[in-house]
Structure formats: C-alpha cells, structure tokens
Tab-separated table of C-alpha atoms in Angstrom:
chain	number	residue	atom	x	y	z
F	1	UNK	CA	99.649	91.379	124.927
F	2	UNK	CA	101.096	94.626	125.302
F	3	UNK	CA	98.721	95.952	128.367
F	4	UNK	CA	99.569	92.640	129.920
F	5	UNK	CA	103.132	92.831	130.159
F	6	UNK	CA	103.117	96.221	130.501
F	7	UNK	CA	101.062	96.151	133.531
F	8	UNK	CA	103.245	93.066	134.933
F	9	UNK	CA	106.302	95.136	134.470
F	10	UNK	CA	105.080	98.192	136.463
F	11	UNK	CA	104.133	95.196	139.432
F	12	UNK	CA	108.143	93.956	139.273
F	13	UNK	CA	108.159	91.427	137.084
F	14	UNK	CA	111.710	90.655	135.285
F	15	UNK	CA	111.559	89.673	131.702
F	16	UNK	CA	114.214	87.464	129.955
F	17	UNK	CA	115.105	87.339	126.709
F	18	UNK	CA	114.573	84.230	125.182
F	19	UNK	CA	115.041	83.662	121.418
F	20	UNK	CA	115.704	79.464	121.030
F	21	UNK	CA	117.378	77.836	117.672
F	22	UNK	CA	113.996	75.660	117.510
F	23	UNK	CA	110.718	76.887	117.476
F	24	UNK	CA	108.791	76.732	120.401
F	25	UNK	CA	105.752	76.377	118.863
F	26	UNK	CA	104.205	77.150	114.793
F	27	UNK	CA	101.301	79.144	113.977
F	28	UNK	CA	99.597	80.435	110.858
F	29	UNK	CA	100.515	84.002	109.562
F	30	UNK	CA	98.552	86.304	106.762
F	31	UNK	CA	99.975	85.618	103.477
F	32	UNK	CA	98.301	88.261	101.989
F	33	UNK	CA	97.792	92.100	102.148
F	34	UNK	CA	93.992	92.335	103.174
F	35	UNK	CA	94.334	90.216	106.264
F	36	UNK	CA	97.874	91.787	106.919
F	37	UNK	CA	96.461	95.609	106.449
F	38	UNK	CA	93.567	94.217	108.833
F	39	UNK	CA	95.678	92.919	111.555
F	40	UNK	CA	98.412	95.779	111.707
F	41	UNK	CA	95.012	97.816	111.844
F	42	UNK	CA	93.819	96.294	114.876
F	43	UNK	CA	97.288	96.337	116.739
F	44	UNK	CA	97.648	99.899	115.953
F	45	UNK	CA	93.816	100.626	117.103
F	46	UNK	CA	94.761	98.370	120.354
F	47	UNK	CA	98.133	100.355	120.822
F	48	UNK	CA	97.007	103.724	120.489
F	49	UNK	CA	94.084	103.370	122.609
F	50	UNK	CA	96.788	102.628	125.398
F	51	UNK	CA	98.809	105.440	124.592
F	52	UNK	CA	95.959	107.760	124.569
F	53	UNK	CA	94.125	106.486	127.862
F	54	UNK	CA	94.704	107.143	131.645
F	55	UNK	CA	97.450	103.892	130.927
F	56	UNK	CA	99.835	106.283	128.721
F	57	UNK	CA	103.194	105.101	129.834
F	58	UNK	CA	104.095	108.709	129.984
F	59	UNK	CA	102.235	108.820	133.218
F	60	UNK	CA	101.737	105.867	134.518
F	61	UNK	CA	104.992	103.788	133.886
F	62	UNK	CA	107.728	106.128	134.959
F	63	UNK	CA	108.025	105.515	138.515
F	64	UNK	CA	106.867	101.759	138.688
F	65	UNK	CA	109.674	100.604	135.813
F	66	UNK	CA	113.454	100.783	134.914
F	67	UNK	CA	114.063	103.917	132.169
F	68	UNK	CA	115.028	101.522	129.461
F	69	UNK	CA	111.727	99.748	129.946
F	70	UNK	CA	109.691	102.820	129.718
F	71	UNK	CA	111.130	104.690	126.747
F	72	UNK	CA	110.519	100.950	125.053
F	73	UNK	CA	106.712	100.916	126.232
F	74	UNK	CA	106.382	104.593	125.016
F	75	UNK	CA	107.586	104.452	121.918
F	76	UNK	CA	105.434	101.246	121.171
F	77	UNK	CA	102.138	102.510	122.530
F	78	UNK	CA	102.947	105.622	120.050
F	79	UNK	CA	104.306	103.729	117.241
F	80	UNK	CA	101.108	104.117	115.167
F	81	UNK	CA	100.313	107.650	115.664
F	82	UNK	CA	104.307	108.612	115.505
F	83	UNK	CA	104.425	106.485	111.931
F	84	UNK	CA	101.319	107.104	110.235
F	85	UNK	CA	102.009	111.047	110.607
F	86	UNK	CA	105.784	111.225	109.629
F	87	UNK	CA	105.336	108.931	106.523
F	88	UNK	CA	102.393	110.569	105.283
F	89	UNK	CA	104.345	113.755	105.935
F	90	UNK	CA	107.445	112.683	103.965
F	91	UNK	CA	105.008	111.350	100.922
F	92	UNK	CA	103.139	114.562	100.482
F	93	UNK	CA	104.832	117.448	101.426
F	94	UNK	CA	108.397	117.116	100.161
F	95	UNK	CA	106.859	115.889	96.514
F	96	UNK	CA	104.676	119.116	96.735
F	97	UNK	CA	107.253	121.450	97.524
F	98	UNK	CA	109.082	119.834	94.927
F	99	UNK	CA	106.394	120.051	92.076
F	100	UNK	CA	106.085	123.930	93.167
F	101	UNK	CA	110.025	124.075	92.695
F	102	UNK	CA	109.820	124.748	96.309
F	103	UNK	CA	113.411	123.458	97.866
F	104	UNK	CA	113.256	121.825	101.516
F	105	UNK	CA	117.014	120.725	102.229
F	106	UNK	CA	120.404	122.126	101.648
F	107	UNK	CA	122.127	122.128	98.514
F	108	UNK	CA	123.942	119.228	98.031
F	109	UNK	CA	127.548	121.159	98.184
F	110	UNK	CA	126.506	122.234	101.440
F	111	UNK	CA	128.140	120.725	104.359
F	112	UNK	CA	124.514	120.525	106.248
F	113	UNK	CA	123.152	118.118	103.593
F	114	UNK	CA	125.461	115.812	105.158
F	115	UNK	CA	123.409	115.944	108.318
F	116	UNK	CA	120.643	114.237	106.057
F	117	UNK	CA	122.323	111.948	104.329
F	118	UNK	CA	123.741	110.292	107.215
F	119	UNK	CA	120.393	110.005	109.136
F	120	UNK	CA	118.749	108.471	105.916
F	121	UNK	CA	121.315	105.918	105.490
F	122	UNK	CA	122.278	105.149	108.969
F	123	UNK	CA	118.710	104.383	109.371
F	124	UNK	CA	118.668	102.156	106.367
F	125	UNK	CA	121.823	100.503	107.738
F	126	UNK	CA	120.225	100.012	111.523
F	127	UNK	CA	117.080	98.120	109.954
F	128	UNK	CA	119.103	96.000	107.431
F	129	UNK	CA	121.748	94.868	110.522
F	130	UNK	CA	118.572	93.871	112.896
F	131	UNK	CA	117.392	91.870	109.704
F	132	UNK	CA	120.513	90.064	109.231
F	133	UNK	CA	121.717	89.888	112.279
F	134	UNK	CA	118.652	87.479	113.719
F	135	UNK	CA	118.868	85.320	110.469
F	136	UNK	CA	117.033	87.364	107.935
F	137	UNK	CA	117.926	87.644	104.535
F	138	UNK	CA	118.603	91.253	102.255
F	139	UNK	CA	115.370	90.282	100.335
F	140	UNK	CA	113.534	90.124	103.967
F	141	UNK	CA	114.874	93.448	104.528
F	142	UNK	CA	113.645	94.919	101.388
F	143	UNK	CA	110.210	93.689	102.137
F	144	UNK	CA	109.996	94.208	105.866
F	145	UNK	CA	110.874	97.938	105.236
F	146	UNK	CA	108.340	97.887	101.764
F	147	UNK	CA	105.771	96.840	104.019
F	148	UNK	CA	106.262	99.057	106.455
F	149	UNK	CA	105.716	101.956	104.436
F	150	UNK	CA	102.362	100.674	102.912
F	151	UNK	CA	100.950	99.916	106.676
F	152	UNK	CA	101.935	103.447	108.016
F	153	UNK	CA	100.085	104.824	105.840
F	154	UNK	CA	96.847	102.876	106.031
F	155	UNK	CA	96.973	100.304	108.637
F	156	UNK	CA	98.034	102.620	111.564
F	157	UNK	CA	96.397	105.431	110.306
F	158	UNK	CA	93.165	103.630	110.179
F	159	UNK	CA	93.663	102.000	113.573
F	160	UNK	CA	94.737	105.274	114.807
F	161	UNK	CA	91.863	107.220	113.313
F	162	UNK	CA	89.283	104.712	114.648
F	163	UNK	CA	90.470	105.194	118.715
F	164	UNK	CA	90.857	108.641	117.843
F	165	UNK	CA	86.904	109.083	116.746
F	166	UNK	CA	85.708	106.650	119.466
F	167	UNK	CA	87.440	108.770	122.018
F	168	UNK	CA	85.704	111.903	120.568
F	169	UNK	CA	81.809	110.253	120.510
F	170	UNK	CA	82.070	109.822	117.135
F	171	UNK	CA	82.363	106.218	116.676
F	172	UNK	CA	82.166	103.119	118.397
F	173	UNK	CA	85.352	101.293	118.347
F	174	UNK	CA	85.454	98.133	116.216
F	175	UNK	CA	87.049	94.677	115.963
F	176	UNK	CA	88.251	92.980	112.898
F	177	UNK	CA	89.004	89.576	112.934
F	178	UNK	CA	91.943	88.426	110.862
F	179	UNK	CA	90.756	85.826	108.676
F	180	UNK	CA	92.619	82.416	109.097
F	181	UNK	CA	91.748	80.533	106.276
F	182	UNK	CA	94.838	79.327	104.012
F	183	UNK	CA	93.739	79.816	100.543
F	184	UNK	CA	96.141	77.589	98.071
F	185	UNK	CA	96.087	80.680	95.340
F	186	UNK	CA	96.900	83.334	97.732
F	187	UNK	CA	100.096	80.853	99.499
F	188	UNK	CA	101.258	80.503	95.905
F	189	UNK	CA	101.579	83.871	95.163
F	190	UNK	CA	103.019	84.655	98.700
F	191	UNK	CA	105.673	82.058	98.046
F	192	UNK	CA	106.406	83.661	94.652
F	193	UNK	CA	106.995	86.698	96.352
F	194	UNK	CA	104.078	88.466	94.563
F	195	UNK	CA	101.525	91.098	96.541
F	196	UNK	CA	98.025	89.919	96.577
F	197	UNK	CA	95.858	93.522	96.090
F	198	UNK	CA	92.088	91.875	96.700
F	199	UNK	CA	91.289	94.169	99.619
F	200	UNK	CA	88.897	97.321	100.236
F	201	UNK	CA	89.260	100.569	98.607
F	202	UNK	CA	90.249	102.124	101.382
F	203	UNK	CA	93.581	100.400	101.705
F	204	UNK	CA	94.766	100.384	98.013
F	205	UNK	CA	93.434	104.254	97.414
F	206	UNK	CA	96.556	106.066	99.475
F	207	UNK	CA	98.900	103.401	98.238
F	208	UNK	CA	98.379	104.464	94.771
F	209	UNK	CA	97.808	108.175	95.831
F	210	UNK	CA	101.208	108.742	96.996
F	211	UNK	CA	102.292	106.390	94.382
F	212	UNK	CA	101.002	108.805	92.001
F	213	UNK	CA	101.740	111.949	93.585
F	214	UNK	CA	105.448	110.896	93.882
F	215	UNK	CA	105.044	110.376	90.253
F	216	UNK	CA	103.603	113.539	89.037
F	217	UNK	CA	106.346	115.455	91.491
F	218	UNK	CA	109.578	113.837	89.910
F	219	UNK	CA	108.668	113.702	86.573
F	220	UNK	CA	108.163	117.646	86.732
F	221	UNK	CA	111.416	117.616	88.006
F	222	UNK	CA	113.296	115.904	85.246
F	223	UNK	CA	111.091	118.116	82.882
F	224	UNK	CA	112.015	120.949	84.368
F	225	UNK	CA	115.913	120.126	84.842
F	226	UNK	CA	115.821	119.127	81.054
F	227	UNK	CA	114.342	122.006	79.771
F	228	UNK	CA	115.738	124.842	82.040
F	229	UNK	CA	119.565	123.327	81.275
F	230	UNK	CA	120.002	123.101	85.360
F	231	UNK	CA	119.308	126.802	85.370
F	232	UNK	CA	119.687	128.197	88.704
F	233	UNK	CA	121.193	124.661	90.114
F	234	UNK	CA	118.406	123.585	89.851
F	235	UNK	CA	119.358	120.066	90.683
F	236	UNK	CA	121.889	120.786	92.994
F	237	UNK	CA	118.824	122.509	95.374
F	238	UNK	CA	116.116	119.775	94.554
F	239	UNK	CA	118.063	116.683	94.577
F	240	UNK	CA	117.122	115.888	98.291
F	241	UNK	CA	113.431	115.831	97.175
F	242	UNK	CA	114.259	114.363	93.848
F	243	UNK	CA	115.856	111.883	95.335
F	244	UNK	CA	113.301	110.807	97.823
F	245	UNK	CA	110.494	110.717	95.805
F	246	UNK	CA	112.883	108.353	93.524
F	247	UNK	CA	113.394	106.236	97.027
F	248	UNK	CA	109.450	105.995	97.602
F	249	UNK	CA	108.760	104.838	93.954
F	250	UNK	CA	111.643	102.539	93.863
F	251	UNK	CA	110.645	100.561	97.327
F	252	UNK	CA	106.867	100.257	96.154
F	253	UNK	CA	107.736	99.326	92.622
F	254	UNK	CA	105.079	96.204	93.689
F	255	UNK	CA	102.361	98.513	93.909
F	256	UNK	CA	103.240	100.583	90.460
F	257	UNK	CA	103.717	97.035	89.016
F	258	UNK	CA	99.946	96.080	90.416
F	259	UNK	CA	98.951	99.351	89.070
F	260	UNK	CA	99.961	99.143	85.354
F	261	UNK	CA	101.824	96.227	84.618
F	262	UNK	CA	99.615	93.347	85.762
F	263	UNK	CA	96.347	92.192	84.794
F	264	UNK	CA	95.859	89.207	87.642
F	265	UNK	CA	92.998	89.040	89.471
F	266	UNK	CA	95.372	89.813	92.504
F	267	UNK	CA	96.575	93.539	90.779
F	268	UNK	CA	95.549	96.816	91.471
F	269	UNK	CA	91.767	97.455	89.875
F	270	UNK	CA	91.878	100.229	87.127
F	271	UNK	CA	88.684	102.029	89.294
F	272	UNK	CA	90.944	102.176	91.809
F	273	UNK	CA	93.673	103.553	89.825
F	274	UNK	CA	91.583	106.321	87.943
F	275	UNK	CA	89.821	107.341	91.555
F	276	UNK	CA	93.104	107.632	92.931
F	277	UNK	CA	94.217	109.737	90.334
F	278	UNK	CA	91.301	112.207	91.002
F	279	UNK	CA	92.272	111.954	94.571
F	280	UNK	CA	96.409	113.180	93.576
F	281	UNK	CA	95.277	115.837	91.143
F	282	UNK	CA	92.810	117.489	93.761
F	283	UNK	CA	96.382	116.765	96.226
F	284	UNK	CA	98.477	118.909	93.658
F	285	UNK	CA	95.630	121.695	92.831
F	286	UNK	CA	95.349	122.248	96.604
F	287	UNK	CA	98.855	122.344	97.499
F	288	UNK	CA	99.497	124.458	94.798
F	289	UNK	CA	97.283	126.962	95.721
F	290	UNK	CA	98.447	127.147	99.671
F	291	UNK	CA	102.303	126.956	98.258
F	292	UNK	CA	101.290	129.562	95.865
C-alpha cells in the first residue's frame, strides 16, 4: 500500500482526503497481541525495506512530489527504524544512568528542564488531540500510546532487524501471515479491555525486560533518596529519570499486571518472567561496568 501510492504520487497523482460519517466498508482486525505484534512486524519489515532500498524517498521522491508529501513518505518509510531505536534508547539508558546515580537532565530548578518538560507533554497533548479530535475516546488514547510503546520495541525492531539481515546475506526475508480467525475467548477479553499474552518468547521477553529494568532503576532511587535524606539534591538532579521510569511503568501497568498479578491462561508465563529477569540483571551488570 505504501509503495503503491507512493509511486503514484511521484507520477502526479492528487490524493483527497476522504474520511465519511459511515463506513465504507467493515473488516476484521487482531484482537489480540500475537497477531497484532505479527502484523505491525510485517508493516515495519515492508516499510523499512523501502526506506532502505534504491526507493528511499530521500532520493527518489524529492523532485517528482510536493515537500509536504515527501517529508510525510520519509518519515513513514523510517518510522520503524526511527521508533524501535529511540524507545529502546529511552528504556535502557536513562534507567541505567539512573541506577548508577548517573544524572542525564537538568535539575529541576533549572530553567533548561523546562525545555523537557514541555516537549514531553506537548507531545502527550498532540497524540491525545488527534485521538479526540477524529472521535476517539481518553481510554483509546491511553491504549493507542500503551501499544505503541510495546510494538517499538518488538514489532518494528523485529521487522526492522529482519530487512536489515536479509540486506546483509544473512537471512532470507520472511512473511507472516496474520491469522484471521475470531476466537470467542480472545474477543471477550479484547472487549473487556484485557491483553491477551499467548505469543512467542520473543515478543513478551523485552516487554518484561524493560519492565523490569525500569523497576530495578526506580526502586534504587527511592532507596537511595530515603536513606541518603536527599543528600546532595539528590532528587532534585534525578527526578527527570525518576520520573520517566515512573511514566514507562505506569503506561504498561498491563504487562506488570500479566506478570505478577494474573494467573489466566492469557498472562505473562512465570519462565518468561524468571528468563527475563536473567536477561535485566546481565542489562544492569553490564551497564554498570561501562558506566563505571
């Protein structure tokens, strides 16, 4: 879809917008976090192999398309790639600075942290009015931008990885199929607003990873504000960090819920848990040592 109209674009073709009260026409969507981490897989494996290919819009769209049509077709193509390495960035490095009592952004007195702040919450603001604003909800806003986080960090990193390794000889590039089929238990728990974890390794692993990571670095934190009395101002220098691994827990409260609260066949597997937690403790050992 997207090499198709980008291609039409560059012949001339004008595009209207076209956004009717009544559906044009219904389909079936995934209900469930396997097929979704699947699918957002094999858009971001279909986007980036555009984006890294002789089709890059930043070569060959330019001259044969309006500016506003480009910079949209460019930042598309390198959606996965851009997202996959900024939120892994923001899970792991802050939280590792932070449990080395490393500090990253200004104090919070200082006029710069202001710079921050209104970045983080005028991007907040921008998603929530795009929600609304085309008929969505607060609670569709909260799980569009949930979501979003979990599939950076697995679905376009996988999708980009795979393109990525084809390109090199590595591997061949492969196709996954969404599956289709409506399951009555997994609609049920879809319509009661509750995440469905029956997927691969692979895709619950980082979830809980970061989960736990982000976890390890703010409790530290507390501990160490508690105990040291705010020595140093202490708080005042790590509250930026603090406060973003509080963000990151507090959006993906599902997955710490799947993790220790539930005990559905749809949670979080307790091998997954414990191999995760090998996976953040060798995190923490090895960023301690290179922060060290």
């Amino acid at each position: 879809d997207y090499f198709t109209g980008f291609t039409l674009h560059r012949k001339g073709w004008k595009s209207v917008y076209l956004y009717p009260k009544k559906p044009q026409f219904l389909g079936t969507a995934t209900t469930n976090f396997n097929d979704t981490s699947i699918q957002h897989m094999r858009w971001a494996s279909g986007l980036t192999s555009v984006a890294i290919s002789k089709f890059c819009p930043l070569i060959y769209g330019p001259l044969k398309m309006s500016w506003v049509q480009f910079m949209c077709y460019s930042e598309l193509a390198f959606m996965p790639l851009l997202y996959c390495l900024s939120l892994w960035g923001f899970a792991f490095i802050p939280q590792l600075c932070l449990f080395n009592d490393i500090p990253l952004y200004p104090k919070v007195s200082d006029s710069s942290f202001n710079i921050f702040l209104i970045i983080f919450v005028s991007a907040i603001l921008k998603s929530l009015y795009e929600v609304v604003t085309t008929g969505g909800q607060v609670r569709t806003w909260r799980n569009d931008w949930r979501i979003w986080m979990m599939r950076s960090i697995t679905s376009y990193f996988y999708g980009s990885l795979d393109v990525v390794l084809n390109k090199l000889g590595m591997k061949e590039a492969s196709f996954l199929p969404t599956n289709k089929v409506i399951n009555d238990e997994q609609v049920k728990l879809y319509e009661m607003g509750i995440f469905d974890f029956r997927t691969a390794t692979t895709f619950l692993a980082p979830l809980v990873t970061v989960i736990i990571v982000n976890i390890a670095a703010f409790v530290r934190a507390l501990v160490v504000n508690v105990v040291d009395n705010d020595r140093d101002g202490y708080w005042e220098k790590m509250f930026g960090q603090m406060f973003l691994s509080f963000y990151i827990l507090v959006s993906n409260y599902a997955v710490i819920e799947g993790m220790v609260i539930r005990r559905d066949k749809a949670s979080i597997p307790l091998c997954v848990t414990l191999l995760s937690g090998v996976f953040s403790v060798f995190i923490l050992l090895i960023g301690s040592a290179i922060l060290s």
